[in-house]
Amino acid sequence: MSGGTPLAVSDALRLLRAEGVPARGASLAGADGEVLAIAADAGELAAIGALAHRLRALGFRYVALDLDGDTESSDRDVTTSSRTT
Amino acid sequence: MSQTLSDRLDRAADLLRDCESVVVGFSGGVDSALVARLAVDVLGTNRVLAVTGLSAAVPEVQRRAARTFAAEQGIPHLEVETRELERERYVRNEGDRCYHCKSVLWPALREVARGRGLRTLVDGANADDLWDYRPGGRAGTEHGVRSPLAQAGIDKAGVRTASRRLGLSTWDAPAAPCLASRLAYGVSVTADRLGQVERAEDGLRALGFVEVRVRHHGDCARVELAPAELATAGARAHAIAGALRRAGFARVLLDVEGYRRGALNESLPLVELRRGRVA
């Protein structure tokens, strides 16, 4: 697997919320969409880390907290790729 | 020091003695620092030269570390500019980037050795490196480079133990691979991107983080911190993001699993990993 898909992002968001992590949104990042970027409070870092294996199993190489979402109080709920080269 | 490690160090010393005179490929990191010190102990300063290859992929903090260590230990030291950024296959940043880098470095060091009348090139590869994905090692083999630590069976833990016993300041230095290792495969290596990563990591170190990797994914930075430091990172998200933005990254991500050695190699096809090369 080289990267995730918008559908996998939706699945990831569903998993996070089902496990009690109040994620505001998630999106793909990286040139190949290999990173799942989760918008959530930084205080959720450990809780998301505990789910990292299950999230990666959805097709992402890396799972990360989107610090733009945290530091700018964004409430975006992005499920589309933001790929650039 | 255990008898086994002591024996292995003796073996490494014997291997260096057989070399007669050496140029050490010297990054200033824990492995090559130990080799340089052992070489001077065995061969003396007149038959050893530690050489550091410099390019935009070598951060200033590493350059300083190399200079400081050589000065502390009285090891003859030389810096040479290398030009791997002019090599298209290196810039392309596929899985064999290290091979193309070392294919530039070793001939440059061979020229130095020839000019100084030094016989053998040696590096700091250790026994653990034999099991990792290291295409740079292939270039070393092609250029006749010897690896006394690896040949003597000294692994990373042994390198640190021996360095500590010898009083080397590098004994607990974090691993410090070149800045190009922070660029995701397929993201081309440019001086601008390397500079971004260097500024970002300097910024994180200024915040007190010790073991940091800023991975450049083209459209974003993904920060990896050592697991022990990750625990405090959540409370410092603003500061982390600020440091990265000042370095020129528009989007900042914090990896929730933290630093994993060779994490970017996880994107390489397994079959090519097994073959030890990427086409």
Short mmCIF file of C-alpha atoms in Angstrom, two decimals:
data_model
loop_
_atom_site.label_atom_id
_atom_site.label_comp_id
_atom_site.label_asym_id
_atom_site.label_seq_id
_atom_site.Cartn_x
_atom_site.Cartn_y
_atom_site.Cartn_z
CA MET A 1 0.00 0.00 0.00
CA SER A 2 1.52 3.33 -0.96
CA GLY A 3 -1.19 5.66 0.27
CA GLY A 4 -4.69 6.02 1.61
CA THR A 5 -7.91 6.95 -0.17
CA PRO A 6 -10.75 9.35 0.66
CA LEU A 7 -12.84 6.32 1.59
CA ALA A 8 -10.15 5.13 4.00
CA VAL A 9 -10.09 8.61 5.54
CA SER A 10 -13.82 8.32 6.24
CA ASP A 11 -13.26 4.89 7.79
CA ALA A 12 -10.45 6.28 9.93
CA LEU A 13 -12.64 9.11 11.18
CA ARG A 14 -15.40 6.66 12.00
CA LEU A 15 -12.96 4.45 13.91
CA LEU A 16 -11.60 7.37 15.89
CA ARG A 17 -15.02 8.57 16.91
CA ALA A 18 -16.20 5.04 17.73
CA GLU A 19 -13.25 4.73 20.09
CA GLY A 20 -14.11 7.97 21.80
CA VAL A 21 -11.55 10.27 20.16
CA PRO A 22 -13.27 13.56 19.33
CA ALA A 23 -11.52 14.14 16.01
CA ARG A 24 -12.69 17.22 14.14
CA GLY A 25 -11.63 15.85 10.79
CA ALA A 26 -9.00 13.99 8.85
CA SER A 27 -7.30 14.27 5.50
CA LEU A 28 -4.60 12.79 3.32
CA ALA A 29 -1.16 14.37 3.23
CA GLY A 30 2.11 13.62 1.50
CA ALA A 31 2.95 13.35 -2.16
CA ASP A 32 1.27 9.94 -2.39
CA GLY A 33 -1.35 10.44 0.28
CA GLU A 34 0.69 8.20 2.55
CA VAL A 35 -0.06 10.18 5.70
CA LEU A 36 -3.36 10.24 7.57
CA ALA A 37 -3.54 13.73 9.10
CA ILE A 38 -6.00 13.96 11.97
CA ALA A 39 -7.41 17.26 13.18
CA ALA A 40 -7.95 16.93 16.92
CA ASP A 41 -6.90 18.56 20.15
CA ALA A 42 -3.24 17.94 20.92
CA GLY A 43 -4.36 16.36 24.19
CA GLU A 44 -5.67 13.44 22.14
CA LEU A 45 -2.16 12.52 20.96
CA ALA A 46 -1.77 9.48 23.20
CA ALA A 47 -5.28 8.21 22.47
CA ILE A 48 -4.66 8.43 18.73
CA GLY A 49 -1.28 6.80 19.16
CA ALA A 50 -2.95 3.83 20.81
CA LEU A 51 -5.06 3.38 17.68
CA ALA A 52 -2.20 3.90 15.22
CA HIS A 53 -1.86 0.27 14.20
CA ARG A 54 -5.55 -0.04 13.42
CA LEU A 55 -5.54 3.22 11.51
CA ARG A 56 -2.51 2.23 9.47
CA ALA A 57 -4.21 -1.03 8.63
CA LEU A 58 -6.77 1.03 6.68
CA GLY A 59 -4.06 1.83 4.14
CA PHE A 60 -1.91 4.62 5.53
CA ARG A 61 1.82 4.46 6.00
CA TYR A 62 1.88 7.07 8.77
CA VAL A 63 -0.63 8.50 11.23
CA ALA A 64 -0.16 12.06 12.42
CA LEU A 65 -1.83 14.83 14.33
CA ASP A 66 -2.51 17.84 12.12
CA LEU A 67 -1.09 20.75 14.07
CA ASP A 68 -2.80 23.24 11.81
CA GLY A 69 -6.08 21.87 13.06
CA ASP A 70 -4.95 22.28 16.65
CA THR A 71 -3.16 25.57 16.59
CA GLU A 72 -5.58 27.42 14.37
CA SER A 73 -8.71 25.97 15.97
CA SER A 74 -9.80 24.75 12.60
CA ASP A 75 -13.02 22.77 12.55
CA ARG A 76 -12.40 21.43 9.09
CA ASP A 77 -13.57 17.96 8.37
CA VAL A 78 -11.61 17.24 5.26
CA THR A 79 -11.81 13.91 3.57
CA THR A 80 -10.17 14.74 0.28
CA SER A 81 -6.57 14.55 -0.75
CA SER A 82 -4.36 17.60 -0.44
CA ARG A 83 -1.58 16.19 -2.57
CA THR A 84 0.97 18.41 -4.19
CA THR A 85 4.32 17.73 -5.66
CA MET B 1 33.47 -4.36 29.14
CA SER B 2 32.59 -7.98 28.44
CA GLN B 3 35.28 -10.33 27.28
CA THR B 4 33.44 -10.78 24.01
CA LEU B 5 33.37 -7.06 23.25
CA SER B 6 36.97 -6.74 24.32
CA ASP B 7 37.90 -9.54 21.93
CA ARG B 8 35.98 -7.90 19.14
CA LEU B 9 37.72 -4.59 19.72
CA ASP B 10 41.03 -6.41 19.52
CA ARG B 11 39.89 -7.88 16.24
CA ALA B 12 38.92 -4.44 14.93
CA ALA B 13 42.33 -3.14 15.99
CA ASP B 14 44.00 -6.01 14.13
CA LEU B 15 41.99 -5.21 11.01
CA LEU B 16 43.06 -1.57 11.20
CA ARG B 17 46.68 -2.59 11.74
CA ASP B 18 46.49 -4.69 8.56
CA CYS B 19 45.36 -1.57 6.67
CA GLU B 20 48.76 0.06 7.42
CA SER B 21 47.39 3.58 6.90
CA VAL B 22 43.82 4.81 6.58
CA VAL B 23 41.43 7.52 5.56
CA VAL B 24 38.38 7.28 7.79
CA GLY B 25 35.05 8.37 6.31
CA PHE B 26 34.18 10.48 9.31
CA SER B 27 30.76 11.97 9.96
CA GLY B 28 31.43 12.78 13.59
CA GLY B 29 28.83 10.24 14.66
CA VAL B 30 29.36 7.54 17.27
CA ASP B 31 30.48 4.81 14.83
CA SER B 32 33.05 6.62 12.73
CA ALA B 33 34.30 8.45 15.82
CA LEU B 34 35.16 5.12 17.43
CA VAL B 35 36.89 3.92 14.26
CA ALA B 36 38.93 7.11 14.04
CA ARG B 37 40.01 6.80 17.67
CA LEU B 38 40.92 3.12 17.31
CA ALA B 39 42.83 3.88 14.13
CA VAL B 40 44.91 6.55 15.83
CA ASP B 41 45.55 4.25 18.79
CA VAL B 42 46.77 1.48 16.49
CA LEU B 43 48.45 3.36 13.66
CA GLY B 44 49.37 6.73 15.13
CA THR B 45 48.41 10.18 13.89
CA ASN B 46 50.79 10.14 10.92
CA ARG B 47 48.98 7.25 9.29
CA VAL B 48 45.38 8.29 9.93
CA LEU B 49 43.25 11.03 8.41
CA ALA B 50 39.58 11.47 9.26
CA VAL B 51 37.75 13.06 6.35
CA THR B 52 34.29 14.61 6.50
CA GLY B 53 32.38 15.08 3.26
CA LEU B 54 30.44 18.34 3.25
CA SER B 55 27.35 19.25 1.29
CA ALA B 56 23.95 20.80 1.96
CA ALA B 57 22.89 17.39 3.29
CA VAL B 58 25.25 17.69 6.26
CA PRO B 59 23.82 20.00 8.93
CA GLU B 60 25.99 22.53 10.69
CA VAL B 61 25.42 20.81 14.03
CA GLN B 62 27.00 17.66 12.61
CA ARG B 63 29.91 19.57 11.07
CA ARG B 64 30.64 21.13 14.44
CA ALA B 65 30.40 17.76 16.17
CA ALA B 66 32.96 16.27 13.78
CA ARG B 67 35.38 19.18 14.20
CA THR B 68 35.03 19.18 17.97
CA PHE B 69 35.56 15.45 18.34
CA ALA B 70 38.63 15.41 16.11
CA ALA B 71 40.13 18.34 18.01
CA GLU B 72 39.38 16.74 21.39
CA GLN B 73 41.00 13.49 20.37
CA GLY B 74 43.91 14.94 18.42
CA ILE B 75 42.80 13.14 15.27
CA PRO B 76 44.02 14.66 11.97
CA HIS B 77 40.89 15.93 10.24
CA LEU B 78 40.03 17.25 6.81
CA GLU B 79 36.78 18.46 5.27
CA VAL B 80 36.10 18.05 1.56
CA GLU B 81 33.19 19.40 -0.46
CA THR B 82 31.21 16.70 -2.19
CA ARG B 83 28.89 17.22 -5.11
CA GLU B 84 26.17 14.63 -4.81
CA LEU B 85 23.52 17.29 -5.48
CA GLU B 86 24.86 17.51 -9.03
CA ARG B 87 24.13 13.82 -9.59
CA GLU B 88 20.71 13.31 -11.15
CA ARG B 89 20.10 9.86 -9.69
CA TYR B 90 20.80 11.23 -6.22
CA VAL B 91 18.50 14.22 -6.66
CA ARG B 92 15.72 11.94 -7.90
CA ASN B 93 15.69 10.39 -4.41
CA GLU B 94 14.63 6.88 -5.14
CA GLY B 95 15.44 4.02 -2.80
CA ASP B 96 19.07 3.91 -3.89
CA ARG B 97 19.87 7.54 -3.02
CA CYS B 98 22.54 6.55 -0.49
CA TYR B 99 24.29 4.47 -3.12
CA HIS B 100 24.62 7.51 -5.38
CA CYS B 101 25.78 9.69 -2.51
CA LYS B 102 28.48 7.27 -1.45
CA SER B 103 29.46 6.78 -5.10
CA VAL B 104 30.45 10.45 -5.04
CA LEU B 105 31.96 10.43 -1.55
CA TRP B 106 34.32 7.47 -1.77
CA PRO B 107 36.11 8.51 -4.97
CA ALA B 108 36.64 11.94 -3.41
CA LEU B 109 38.16 10.31 -0.34
CA ARG B 110 40.22 8.00 -2.54
CA GLU B 111 41.75 11.07 -4.16
CA VAL B 112 42.60 12.46 -0.75
CA ALA B 113 44.14 9.14 0.28
CA ARG B 114 46.19 8.99 -2.90
CA GLY B 115 47.45 12.54 -2.40
CA ARG B 116 48.47 11.84 1.19
CA GLY B 117 49.96 8.43 0.57
CA LEU B 118 47.35 6.68 2.71
CA ARG B 119 46.50 3.16 1.70
CA THR B 120 43.01 2.11 2.79
CA LEU B 121 39.54 3.64 3.10
CA VAL B 122 37.55 2.61 6.17
CA ASP B 123 34.08 3.50 7.40
CA GLY B 124 32.09 3.25 10.62
CA ALA B 125 29.55 0.64 9.56
CA ASN B 126 28.75 -1.68 12.46
CA ALA B 127 27.39 -5.22 12.62
CA ASP B 128 23.78 -4.04 12.93
CA ASP B 129 24.09 -2.20 9.63
CA LEU B 130 24.56 -5.52 7.85
CA TRP B 131 20.89 -6.28 8.60
CA ASP B 132 19.45 -2.91 7.67
CA TYR B 133 18.67 -1.55 4.23
CA ARG B 134 21.93 0.21 3.38
CA PRO B 135 22.49 0.76 -0.34
CA GLY B 136 25.40 3.04 0.56
CA GLY B 137 27.24 -0.04 1.76
CA ARG B 138 27.21 -1.40 -1.78
CA ALA B 139 29.07 1.68 -3.01
CA GLY B 140 31.59 1.16 -0.23
CA THR B 141 32.17 -2.39 -1.35
CA GLU B 142 32.63 -1.26 -4.96
CA HIS B 143 35.27 1.23 -3.83
CA GLY B 144 37.17 -1.18 -1.63
CA VAL B 145 36.11 0.40 1.66
CA ARG B 146 36.66 -1.69 4.77
CA SER B 147 34.37 -1.73 7.79
CA PRO B 148 36.41 -2.85 10.81
CA LEU B 149 33.55 -2.63 13.31
CA ALA B 150 31.18 -4.70 11.19
CA GLN B 151 33.92 -7.17 10.29
CA ALA B 152 34.76 -7.63 13.95
CA GLY B 153 31.08 -8.23 14.82
CA ILE B 154 30.66 -5.06 16.92
CA ASP B 155 27.05 -3.92 16.94
CA LYS B 156 25.64 -0.52 17.87
CA ALA B 157 25.33 -1.38 21.55
CA GLY B 158 28.94 -2.52 21.51
CA VAL B 159 30.01 0.70 19.82
CA ARG B 160 28.36 2.74 22.56
CA THR B 161 29.78 0.60 25.38
CA ALA B 162 33.29 0.74 23.97
CA SER B 163 33.04 4.48 23.31
CA ARG B 164 31.96 5.09 26.88
CA ARG B 165 34.82 3.05 28.28
CA LEU B 166 37.26 4.97 26.09
CA GLY B 167 35.82 8.25 27.36
CA LEU B 168 34.58 9.37 23.96
CA SER B 169 32.07 12.22 24.10
CA THR B 170 30.12 10.58 21.29
CA TRP B 171 29.15 7.49 23.29
CA ASP B 172 25.54 8.60 23.82
CA ALA B 173 25.16 10.83 20.78
CA PRO B 174 21.88 10.26 18.98
CA ALA B 175 22.05 8.72 15.51
CA ALA B 176 22.59 11.50 12.98
CA PRO B 177 22.00 10.41 9.40
CA CYS B 178 22.25 13.07 6.70
CA LEU B 179 19.43 15.51 6.02
CA ALA B 180 18.50 13.83 2.75
CA SER B 181 17.26 10.89 4.81
CA ARG B 182 14.39 13.16 5.94
CA LEU B 183 12.98 13.52 2.43
CA ALA B 184 10.36 10.97 1.54
CA TYR B 185 11.40 8.81 -1.38
CA GLY B 186 10.33 10.49 -4.59
CA VAL B 187 10.57 14.01 -3.17
CA SER B 188 13.55 15.40 -5.04
CA VAL B 189 16.60 16.44 -3.03
CA THR B 190 17.28 20.16 -3.32
CA ALA B 191 19.39 22.51 -1.23
CA ASP B 192 16.22 24.47 -0.37
CA ARG B 193 14.45 21.43 1.04
CA LEU B 194 17.51 20.32 2.96
CA GLY B 195 17.77 23.82 4.40
CA GLN B 196 14.12 23.74 5.46
CA VAL B 197 14.66 20.48 7.31
CA GLU B 198 17.83 21.74 8.99
CA ARG B 199 16.15 24.94 10.20
CA ALA B 200 13.14 22.99 11.43
CA GLU B 201 15.22 20.49 13.40
CA ASP B 202 17.34 23.30 14.85
CA GLY B 203 14.11 24.98 15.93
CA LEU B 204 12.88 21.81 17.65
CA ARG B 205 16.20 21.33 19.42
CA ALA B 206 15.98 24.94 20.60
CA LEU B 207 12.68 23.94 22.24
CA GLY B 208 14.54 21.24 24.16
CA PHE B 209 13.73 18.18 22.08
CA VAL B 210 16.77 15.93 21.64
CA GLU B 211 16.00 13.17 19.15
CA VAL B 212 14.05 14.73 16.31
CA ARG B 213 13.36 13.96 12.69
CA VAL B 214 11.49 16.32 10.40
CA ARG B 215 10.27 14.28 7.46
CA HIS B 216 9.65 16.28 4.30
CA HIS B 217 6.73 14.86 2.33
CA GLY B 218 6.65 17.53 -0.36
CA ASP B 219 3.48 19.27 0.76
CA CYS B 220 4.00 19.00 4.50
CA ALA B 221 6.40 18.25 7.33
CA ARG B 222 5.84 15.23 9.56
CA VAL B 223 7.65 15.53 12.87
CA GLU B 224 8.94 12.41 14.58
CA LEU B 225 10.05 12.71 18.20
CA ALA B 226 11.59 10.05 20.41
CA PRO B 227 8.78 8.19 22.22
CA ALA B 228 9.92 9.54 25.59
CA GLU B 229 9.69 13.10 24.29
CA LEU B 230 6.42 12.52 22.49
CA ALA B 231 4.62 12.38 25.83
CA THR B 232 5.27 16.08 26.39
CA ALA B 233 4.77 17.13 22.79
CA GLY B 234 1.00 17.51 22.94
CA ALA B 235 1.26 20.36 25.40
CA ARG B 236 3.77 22.09 23.14
CA ALA B 237 1.95 21.78 19.85
CA HIS B 238 1.84 25.55 19.29
CA ALA B 239 5.58 25.88 19.76
CA ILE B 240 6.32 22.92 17.50
CA ALA B 241 4.10 24.25 14.74
CA GLY B 242 5.65 27.70 15.09
CA ALA B 243 9.18 26.36 14.76
CA LEU B 244 8.26 24.44 11.63
CA ARG B 245 6.45 27.39 10.04
CA ARG B 246 9.46 29.62 10.62
CA ALA B 247 11.49 27.02 8.76
CA GLY B 248 9.19 27.40 5.78
CA PHE B 249 6.67 24.57 6.14
CA ALA B 250 3.09 25.54 5.41
CA ARG B 251 1.59 22.37 6.89
CA VAL B 252 2.85 20.66 10.04
CA LEU B 253 1.98 17.16 11.23
CA LEU B 254 3.11 15.38 14.40
CA ASP B 255 3.59 11.63 14.01
CA VAL B 256 1.62 9.91 16.77
CA GLU B 257 4.05 6.97 16.97
CA GLY B 258 7.25 8.97 17.13
CA TYR B 259 10.70 8.30 15.78
CA ARG B 260 11.38 4.96 14.17
CA ARG B 261 14.79 4.32 12.65
CA GLY B 262 14.51 3.93 8.89
CA ALA B 263 10.82 4.87 8.91
CA LEU B 264 10.93 6.13 5.34
CA ASN B 265 12.30 2.76 4.22
CA GLU B 266 8.89 1.37 5.14
CA SER B 267 7.66 2.77 1.83
CA LEU B 268 10.06 0.64 -0.21
CA PRO B 269 8.80 -2.58 -1.76
CA LEU B 270 9.61 -5.51 0.48
CA VAL B 271 10.97 -7.58 -2.36
CA GLU B 272 13.55 -4.93 -3.13
CA LEU B 273 14.48 -4.68 0.52
CA ARG B 274 15.21 -8.38 0.52
CA ARG B 275 17.39 -8.02 -2.53
CA GLY B 276 19.23 -5.15 -0.86
CA ARG B 277 18.58 -2.83 -3.75
CA VAL B 278 15.89 -0.84 -5.45
CA ALA B 279 15.82 -0.71 -9.21
#
